[in-house]
Structure formats: structure tokens, C-alpha cells
Tab-separated table of C-alpha atoms in Angstrom:
chain	number	residue	atom	x	y	z
A	223	MET	CA	-8.381	-32.841	15.198
A	224	ARG	CA	-9.671	-29.452	15.800
A	225	ARG	CA	-7.198	-28.711	18.759
A	226	ARG	CA	-4.352	-30.371	17.152
A	227	LEU	CA	-5.505	-27.917	13.907
A	228	PHE	CA	-5.574	-25.043	16.369
A	229	MET	CA	-1.981	-25.406	17.919
A	230	ALA	CA	-0.825	-26.049	14.357
A	231	GLY	CA	-2.345	-22.747	13.078
A	232	ALA	CA	-1.187	-21.039	16.000
A	233	ALA	CA	2.470	-22.083	15.772
A	234	GLY	CA	2.399	-21.346	11.926
A	235	LEU	CA	0.768	-17.474	13.014
A	236	ALA	CA	3.761	-16.679	15.256
A	237	THR	CA	6.505	-17.799	13.004
A	238	LEU	CA	4.905	-16.733	9.741
A	239	GLY	CA	5.992	-19.970	8.694
A	240	ALA	CA	2.506	-22.580	7.919
A	241	PRO	CA	-0.123	-21.328	6.214
A	242	LEU	CA	-3.532	-20.637	7.696
A	243	ARG	CA	-5.835	-21.313	5.027
A	244	ALA	CA	-7.260	-24.468	6.706
A	245	LEU	CA	-7.732	-23.067	10.058
A	246	ALA	CA	-9.349	-19.970	8.456
A	247	GLN	CA	-11.960	-21.965	6.265
A	248	LEU	CA	-10.911	-19.711	3.552
A	249	PRO	CA	-12.540	-20.288	0.054
A	250	ALA	CA	-10.254	-22.487	-1.740
A	251	GLY	CA	-8.933	-21.745	-4.927
A	252	LYS	CA	-9.815	-18.042	-4.093
A	253	PRO	CA	-7.364	-14.785	-3.564
A	254	VAL	CA	-8.774	-12.485	-0.684
A	255	ARG	CA	-8.804	-8.960	-2.182
A	256	ILE	CA	-8.302	-6.029	-0.034
A	257	ILE	CA	-10.503	-3.493	-1.965
A	258	VAL	CA	-9.272	-0.226	-1.642
A	259	PRO	CA	-11.628	2.900	-2.171
A	260	PHE	CA	-8.801	5.190	-3.700
A	261	ALA	CA	-6.402	5.313	-6.370
A	262	PRO	CA	-3.442	3.939	-6.598
A	263	GLY	CA	-0.076	5.963	-4.886
A	264	GLY	CA	-2.041	7.674	-1.797
A	265	GLY	CA	-1.454	6.076	2.186
A	266	ASN	CA	-4.614	3.772	1.723
A	267	ASP	CA	-2.963	1.884	-1.357
A	268	VAL	CA	0.500	2.052	0.251
A	269	PHE	CA	-0.674	0.207	3.079
A	270	ALA	CA	-3.347	-2.282	1.590
A	271	ARG	CA	0.266	-3.540	-0.553
A	272	GLN	CA	2.463	-3.819	1.846
A	273	LEU	CA	-0.357	-5.458	4.329
A	274	ALA	CA	-0.840	-7.976	1.102
A	275	THR	CA	2.259	-9.289	0.549
A	276	GLN	CA	2.819	-9.954	4.826
A	277	LEU	CA	-0.743	-12.046	4.571
A	278	THR	CA	0.032	-13.415	1.344
A	279	THR	CA	2.923	-15.287	3.791
A	280	LEU	CA	0.881	-15.543	6.272
A	281	LEU	CA	-2.233	-17.337	4.963
A	282	GLY	CA	-0.551	-19.258	2.277
A	283	VAL	CA	-2.876	-17.667	-0.319
A	284	GLN	CA	-3.043	-14.979	-2.773
A	285	VAL	CA	-3.870	-11.341	-1.416
A	286	LEU	CA	-4.226	-8.841	-3.861
A	287	VAL	CA	-4.932	-5.146	-3.783
A	288	ASP	CA	-8.149	-3.921	-6.141
A	289	ASN	CA	-8.438	-0.264	-6.027
A	290	ARG	CA	-12.088	1.108	-6.749
A	291	PRO	CA	-11.527	4.851	-6.526
A	292	GLY	CA	-14.719	7.504	-6.584
A	293	ALA	CA	-17.488	9.362	-5.006
A	294	GLY	CA	-15.194	10.056	-1.780
A	295	GLY	CA	-14.691	6.532	-1.215
A	296	THR	CA	-18.136	5.376	-1.577
A	297	VAL	CA	-17.702	3.080	-4.662
A	298	GLY	CA	-15.288	0.769	-3.527
A	299	THR	CA	-17.018	0.989	-0.147
A	300	ASP	CA	-19.619	-0.090	-1.573
A	301	ALA	CA	-18.216	-2.927	-3.849
A	302	ALA	CA	-16.768	-4.320	-0.701
A	303	ALA	CA	-20.539	-4.207	1.329
A	304	LYS	CA	-21.806	-5.995	-1.426
A	305	SER	CA	-19.293	-8.669	-1.958
A	306	PRO	CA	-19.851	-12.251	-0.564
A	307	ALA	CA	-19.179	-12.617	2.843
A	308	ASP	CA	-16.754	-15.457	2.856
A	309	GLY	CA	-13.661	-13.775	3.580
A	310	SER	CA	-12.437	-13.483	0.300
A	311	THR	CA	-13.072	-9.745	0.546
A	312	LEU	CA	-11.482	-6.974	2.838
A	313	LEU	CA	-12.100	-2.938	2.732
A	314	LEU	CA	-9.325	-1.229	4.048
A	315	GLY	CA	-11.606	1.558	5.665
A	316	HIS	CA	-10.652	4.902	7.809
A	317	THR	CA	-12.168	7.518	9.642
A	318	GLY	CA	-13.643	9.335	6.500
A	319	THR	CA	-14.737	6.244	4.656
A	320	LEU	CA	-16.187	4.442	7.800
A	321	ALA	CA	-17.376	7.735	9.981
A	322	ILE	CA	-17.542	10.669	8.189
A	323	ASN	CA	-19.316	9.548	4.922
A	324	PRO	CA	-22.062	7.678	6.733
A	325	VAL	CA	-22.948	11.578	8.382
A	326	LEU	CA	-22.271	13.286	5.264
A	327	TYR	CA	-23.183	11.492	2.401
A	328	PRO	CA	-27.380	11.681	2.856
A	329	LYS	CA	-27.790	8.311	0.785
A	330	LEU	CA	-25.835	5.975	0.626
A	331	PRO	CA	-25.734	2.471	-1.760
A	332	TYR	CA	-25.352	0.487	0.967
A	333	ASP	CA	-26.524	0.224	4.747
A	334	ALA	CA	-23.479	2.209	6.425
A	335	ARG	CA	-23.968	1.247	10.139
A	336	ASN	CA	-24.690	-2.322	9.251
A	337	ALA	CA	-22.926	-3.570	6.240
A	338	PHE	CA	-19.063	-4.614	7.697
A	339	VAL	CA	-17.910	-5.936	10.687
A	340	PRO	CA	-14.408	-5.640	12.123
A	341	VAL	CA	-11.227	-7.098	11.193
A	342	ALA	CA	-8.175	-5.285	12.797
A	343	PRO	CA	-6.970	-1.706	13.348
A	344	LEU	CA	-3.976	-0.737	11.308
A	345	ALA	CA	-2.604	2.838	11.905
A	346	SER	CA	-3.419	6.118	12.809
A	347	ALA	CA	-2.091	9.146	10.757
A	348	PRO	CA	-2.709	13.028	11.813
A	349	LEU	CA	-2.235	15.822	9.389
A	350	VAL	CA	-0.066	19.252	9.908
A	351	LEU	CA	-1.094	22.338	9.783
A	352	VAL	CA	1.369	24.265	7.127
A	353	VAL	CA	1.344	28.247	6.163
A	354	PRO	CA	3.786	29.168	3.401
A	355	ALA	CA	7.424	29.945	4.632
A	356	VAL	CA	6.924	33.898	4.048
A	357	SER	CA	3.830	33.977	6.029
A	358	PRO	CA	4.348	36.322	9.146
A	359	ILE	CA	2.157	33.195	10.902
A	360	ARG	CA	4.851	31.529	12.750
A	361	THR	CA	3.150	29.671	15.608
A	362	LEU	CA	-0.188	28.393	16.330
A	363	ALA	CA	-0.522	31.380	18.786
A	364	ASP	CA	-0.013	33.776	16.080
A	365	LEU	CA	-2.714	32.463	13.856
A	366	LEU	CA	-5.283	32.489	16.461
A	367	ALA	CA	-4.108	36.069	17.223
A	368	ARG	CA	-4.853	36.917	13.873
A	369	ALA	CA	-7.832	35.369	13.177
A	370	LYS	CA	-9.398	36.714	16.158
A	371	ALA	CA	-8.599	40.326	15.219
A	372	ALA	CA	-10.287	39.742	11.296
A	373	PRO	CA	-12.973	36.635	11.897
A	374	GLY	CA	-13.277	35.122	8.235
A	375	LYS	CA	-10.067	36.753	6.736
A	376	LEU	CA	-7.541	34.029	7.158
A	377	ALA	CA	-8.209	31.582	4.447
A	378	PHE	CA	-7.573	27.808	4.817
A	379	ALA	CA	-7.312	25.118	1.826
A	380	SER	CA	-8.830	21.591	1.700
A	381	SER	CA	-8.636	18.759	-0.840
A	382	GLY	CA	-12.505	19.413	-0.900
A	383	ASN	CA	-15.706	19.674	1.283
A	384	GLY	CA	-15.934	16.836	4.076
A	385	THR	CA	-12.361	15.550	3.585
A	386	GLY	CA	-10.544	15.373	6.919
A	387	GLY	CA	-8.139	18.753	5.976
A	388	HIS	CA	-11.757	20.711	5.770
A	389	LEU	CA	-12.707	18.743	9.299
A	390	ALA	CA	-9.865	19.632	10.762
A	391	GLY	CA	-9.980	23.376	9.885
A	392	GLU	CA	-13.537	23.477	10.863
A	393	LEU	CA	-12.873	21.446	14.502
A	394	LEU	CA	-10.094	24.413	14.842
A	395	GLU	CA	-12.407	27.182	14.382
A	396	GLU	CA	-14.901	25.469	16.891
A	397	VAL	CA	-12.145	24.857	19.567
A	398	ALA	CA	-10.585	28.105	19.595
A	399	GLY	CA	-13.759	30.065	18.892
A	400	ILE	CA	-12.601	31.687	15.685
A	401	GLN	CA	-13.953	32.213	11.860
A	402	LEU	CA	-11.853	31.069	9.041
A	403	LEU	CA	-12.585	31.176	5.067
A	404	HIS	CA	-12.762	27.327	3.284
A	405	VAL	CA	-11.584	27.485	0.048
A	406	PRO	CA	-12.068	23.894	-1.163
A	407	TYR	CA	-9.868	22.713	-3.734
A	408	LYS	CA	-10.392	19.614	-6.150
A	409	GLY	CA	-7.415	17.335	-4.616
A	410	THR	CA	-4.119	18.016	-2.239
A	411	ALA	CA	-1.597	19.051	-5.318
A	412	PRO	CA	-3.679	22.076	-6.460
A	413	ALA	CA	-4.315	23.145	-2.776
A	414	LEU	CA	-1.222	23.285	-1.144
A	415	THR	CA	0.415	24.979	-4.783
A	416	ASP	CA	-1.841	27.968	-4.257
A	417	VAL	CA	-0.786	27.909	-0.096
A	418	LEU	CA	2.673	27.915	-1.225
A	419	GLY	CA	1.839	30.838	-4.118
A	420	GLY	CA	0.696	32.771	-0.979
A	421	GLN	CA	-3.057	32.641	-2.426
A	422	VAL	CA	-4.156	31.107	0.667
A	423	ASP	CA	-2.928	31.690	4.295
A	424	LEU	CA	-2.661	28.242	5.776
A	425	MET	CA	-3.538	24.518	5.388
A	426	PHE	CA	-4.243	21.278	7.275
A	427	SER	CA	-2.426	18.721	4.761
A	428	VAL	CA	-1.429	15.126	4.383
A	429	ILE	CA	2.276	15.133	5.829
A	430	PRO	CA	3.807	13.313	2.916
A	431	SER	CA	2.384	15.843	0.366
A	432	ALA	CA	3.778	18.790	2.582
A	433	LEU	CA	6.977	17.552	3.840
A	434	PRO	CA	9.039	17.890	0.793
A	435	HIS	CA	8.008	21.894	0.555
A	436	ILE	CA	8.718	21.898	4.419
A	437	ASP	CA	12.017	20.269	4.051
A	438	ALA	CA	12.679	22.911	0.989
A	439	GLY	CA	11.954	25.575	3.169
A	440	LYS	CA	9.159	26.793	1.199
A	441	LEU	CA	6.137	25.724	3.824
A	442	ARG	CA	6.225	26.133	7.608
A	443	ALA	CA	4.456	23.522	9.934
A	444	ILE	CA	3.018	24.824	12.990
A	445	GLY	CA	1.136	21.959	14.459
A	446	ILE	CA	0.496	18.498	14.358
A	447	THR	CA	-3.086	17.516	14.550
A	448	GLY	CA	-2.574	14.585	16.541
A	449	ALA	CA	-2.511	13.663	20.150
A	450	ARG	CA	1.219	12.881	19.715
A	451	ARG	CA	4.131	14.719	17.450
A	452	SER	CA	4.957	12.967	14.330
A	453	PRO	CA	8.262	10.758	13.959
A	454	ARG	CA	8.321	12.588	10.987
A	455	LEU	CA	8.221	16.244	12.505
A	456	PRO	CA	9.314	15.736	15.772
A	457	ASP	CA	10.189	19.245	16.105
A	458	VAL	CA	6.558	20.372	15.494
A	459	PRO	CA	4.089	20.523	18.211
A	460	THR	CA	0.403	19.016	18.165
A	461	VAL	CA	-1.831	21.633	17.983
A	462	ALA	CA	-3.307	20.543	21.687
A	463	GLU	CA	0.864	21.648	22.863
A	464	GLY	CA	0.519	24.716	21.091
A	465	GLY	CA	-2.585	26.403	23.254
A	466	LEU	CA	-5.967	24.274	22.411
A	467	LYS	CA	-6.208	21.289	24.855
A	468	GLY	CA	-8.003	18.625	23.593
A	469	TYR	CA	-8.046	19.441	19.677
A	470	GLU	CA	-7.230	15.851	18.150
A	471	SER	CA	-7.774	14.956	14.107
A	472	SER	CA	-6.681	12.297	12.767
A	473	LEU	CA	-6.945	9.371	10.277
A	474	ALA	CA	-7.681	5.948	11.625
A	475	TYR	CA	-7.304	2.945	9.735
A	476	GLY	CA	-8.629	-0.853	9.838
A	477	LEU	CA	-9.577	-3.752	7.808
A	478	VAL	CA	-13.293	-4.435	8.100
A	479	ALA	CA	-15.166	-7.339	6.173
A	480	PRO	CA	-18.712	-7.659	4.471
A	481	ARG	CA	-20.950	-8.767	7.547
A	482	GLY	CA	-21.759	-12.180	7.783
A	483	THR	CA	-18.538	-13.509	7.526
A	484	PRO	CA	-17.838	-16.402	9.341
A	485	ASP	CA	-16.450	-15.589	13.126
A	486	ALA	CA	-13.505	-18.292	12.583
A	487	VAL	CA	-12.244	-16.270	9.808
A	488	LEU	CA	-12.746	-12.910	11.248
A	489	ARG	CA	-10.429	-14.451	14.530
A	490	THR	CA	-8.037	-15.482	12.102
A	491	LEU	CA	-7.704	-13.024	9.957
A	492	SER	CA	-7.200	-10.208	12.848
A	493	GLN	CA	-4.592	-12.377	14.082
A	494	ALA	CA	-2.814	-12.474	10.849
A	495	VAL	CA	-3.182	-8.788	10.490
A	496	ALA	CA	-1.681	-8.174	14.262
A	497	LYS	CA	1.098	-10.313	12.759
A	498	ALA	CA	1.783	-8.527	9.948
A	499	THR	CA	1.590	-5.149	11.375
A	500	GLU	CA	5.019	-5.958	13.631
A	501	SER	CA	7.030	-6.601	10.318
A	502	PRO	CA	9.265	-4.014	9.466
A	503	ALA	CA	8.686	-3.471	6.287
A	504	LEU	CA	4.887	-2.495	6.969
A	505	ARG	CA	6.054	-0.157	9.957
A	506	GLU	CA	7.973	1.714	7.551
A	507	ALA	CA	5.044	2.178	5.441
A	508	PHE	CA	3.260	3.352	7.945
A	509	LYS	CA	6.263	5.789	8.847
A	510	ALA	CA	6.606	6.779	5.190
A	511	GLU	CA	2.848	8.159	5.303
A	512	GLY	CA	3.484	9.904	8.711
A	513	ALA	CA	1.576	6.779	10.373
A	514	GLU	CA	1.795	5.104	13.308
A	515	PRO	CA	0.665	1.265	14.321
A	516	LEU	CA	-2.786	1.362	15.839
A	517	ALA	CA	-2.904	-0.689	18.946
A	518	GLY	CA	-6.339	-2.252	20.230
A	519	SER	CA	-8.761	-5.328	18.461
A	520	ALA	CA	-11.269	-5.399	16.511
A	521	ALA	CA	-14.259	-4.247	18.580
A	522	ASP	CA	-11.648	-1.498	19.828
A	523	PHE	CA	-11.402	-0.581	16.196
A	524	GLN	CA	-15.483	-0.630	16.123
A	525	ALA	CA	-15.542	1.749	18.862
A	526	LEU	CA	-13.562	4.162	17.907
A	527	MET	CA	-14.942	4.368	14.307
A	528	GLN	CA	-18.130	4.781	16.502
A	529	THR	CA	-16.744	7.533	18.432
A	530	GLU	CA	-15.343	9.214	15.242
A	531	SER	CA	-18.525	9.187	13.795
A	532	ASP	CA	-20.514	10.704	16.765
A	533	LYS	CA	-17.482	13.547	16.359
A	534	TRP	CA	-17.383	14.383	13.014
A	535	GLY	CA	-20.939	14.542	12.730
A	536	ARG	CA	-21.618	16.675	15.311
A	537	VAL	CA	-18.904	19.198	13.374
A	538	ILE	CA	-20.573	18.697	10.246
A	539	ARG	CA	-24.002	19.263	11.558
A	540	GLN	CA	-22.990	22.576	13.151
A	541	ALA	CA	-21.167	23.782	10.106
A	542	GLY	CA	-23.586	22.999	7.865
A	543	ILE	CA	-21.349	20.819	5.313
A	544	LYS	CA	-22.271	19.003	2.271
A	545	PRO	CA	-20.685	17.212	-0.068
A	546	GLU	CA	-19.411	18.578	-3.248
């Protein structure tokens, strides 16, 4: 009987057909929540909502998005960590919440190292290095030359201390052996406004926020922080291609669940997410945010988060970064 249930569930998964709740042993009568620890509208939220649509079909249960913003993602992450470990609650986490925050914040309300188990990887999104269109800086080589000629004079904006854009700038300083001036803002929009106005020299921005200004000719993109060029900006070289070999800074997204979630549930959820990422709608959502599907298993995602934690922990300690 167990073998027949397994085969029936696998067939349903392969065809986006029969619900998998019996196999997954999800709690009867309970919807599945995907907690997003940020406000609606951002990349996290876009991914989660399209994923929820796909998983609702695959699992045969209602999958909802629950936005819990606050404290750089720690409010929602804490809520997920303290939820029942029965498969009814998942967290859409990424490099910031799962790898950076545990190093950046000295005291968290949950055990950052042991609160979660991985479910599946989702996507990876780089940042884009931009300067005002009127800037004399046209390439990464120009930027590095000017920074070396006048240490600490070139200013880079970010959406706040310890954010991806801030750390990308600190990594650039480390790898290139230069000194920049960090100017933190309360959000991406005000930071970009001052870059557009020329009050700040450069910024590492999420691609969707910068793209309209790049297309309008108001910003110049001079580098992509990922390992590969972005499909949204195929003519823009990576920072590594621009001369800094080994430089890479991307946000990796994935689903995790509270530790103690049954293995059978985790396996089925992992398989369902893998199938969901093949859907054109979810892949289009990734593309719209400048992201690409992230291959690998749940274990691979966990290993990646550990690698990222080690990497950014070193950058944070070396630069003496403190949370706002």
C-alpha cells in the first residue's frame, strides 16, 4: 500500500496533477503559509506569490503568502522559526536573512544556526553597479583608477548598513584594494534618487529598481556582481570580466522549514518546489527580478548558505559593520 501511494504521488508530481497531501502527510484542513520577512512588492514577495500558486496546484492544499516585514527580515524569520514544525509553515529566505543577519546581529530572538532545515533552492539574483549617466566613469577600470588616485573620495550609496548593496561595495574595496566612502540610506529609492542627482558617485542596486533609469539613459551600468551576465542586461560585463577576478556577490533565495519538520514532508515539498521552478510563470517572475533559477538540492542550498555566511562574516568583521 505504501509503495502504491508513493508511485501515485510521484505520478501526480510529474504531471502537476493529483494532489500530494496524502503522501506529504501535511496537516489536514490547514493551509500552508510561506512567510516572507519583507513588505509586499519586492523580489521576495514576487517569487513567493508565484511559487504559492504553483504549489497550491501541486499539493492540493491552499498555499498562502504571509508578509512579516521588520528589522531587516528578522521579524518574519523569527515568526517562522517559532511556528509548528508540521509542514504548514515555510520561510522564503535568502543570503541576507539566512547567512548575513546571523553574523550582523549579535543577538537574535531565535537560534540562527539551528532554527531551520532546508527545503529547496529557488533563484539567484546579482546586483548591478551603476553611476550617473553624466559621470566621467564609464567602466570599472575608470572607477578603480579614480578610487586609487583619491582614496575615500568616491562615495557609494546603499539601502542601509549590512544590506546586499553595502556588502557588495565593501567586497569591492577588499578585492580591488581601494577605499570608498559608504553613504547608507533608508531604502533603495532614496539612495537611487541621490545617485541620479549626482550627490553620490555610484551604487550597487537591485536590477529591477535601476533598470528603468538605465533604459531611460539616466544611469550607466558598468558591472554585474554575479558570476554570469544578467539576461536583463546582457551587454553589461560582470565585475570579474571588468578586471576583478574572483569577485562575486549575489543573493541566493530558497525555502526553509522549522527544524523538526518530518522528513517525508520535506522530501515531498522539495520535489514539488523543484517541479514548480520548471513552470514558465515562475521562471518569468525570476527573470523580471533579474534572477535565474538556482539548481541543486536542499543540502546544496544549506551548504551554500554556510559558505555565504563564512564569506560575508569575514567582510562584516573586517569592515567593522554594525546594524542600524
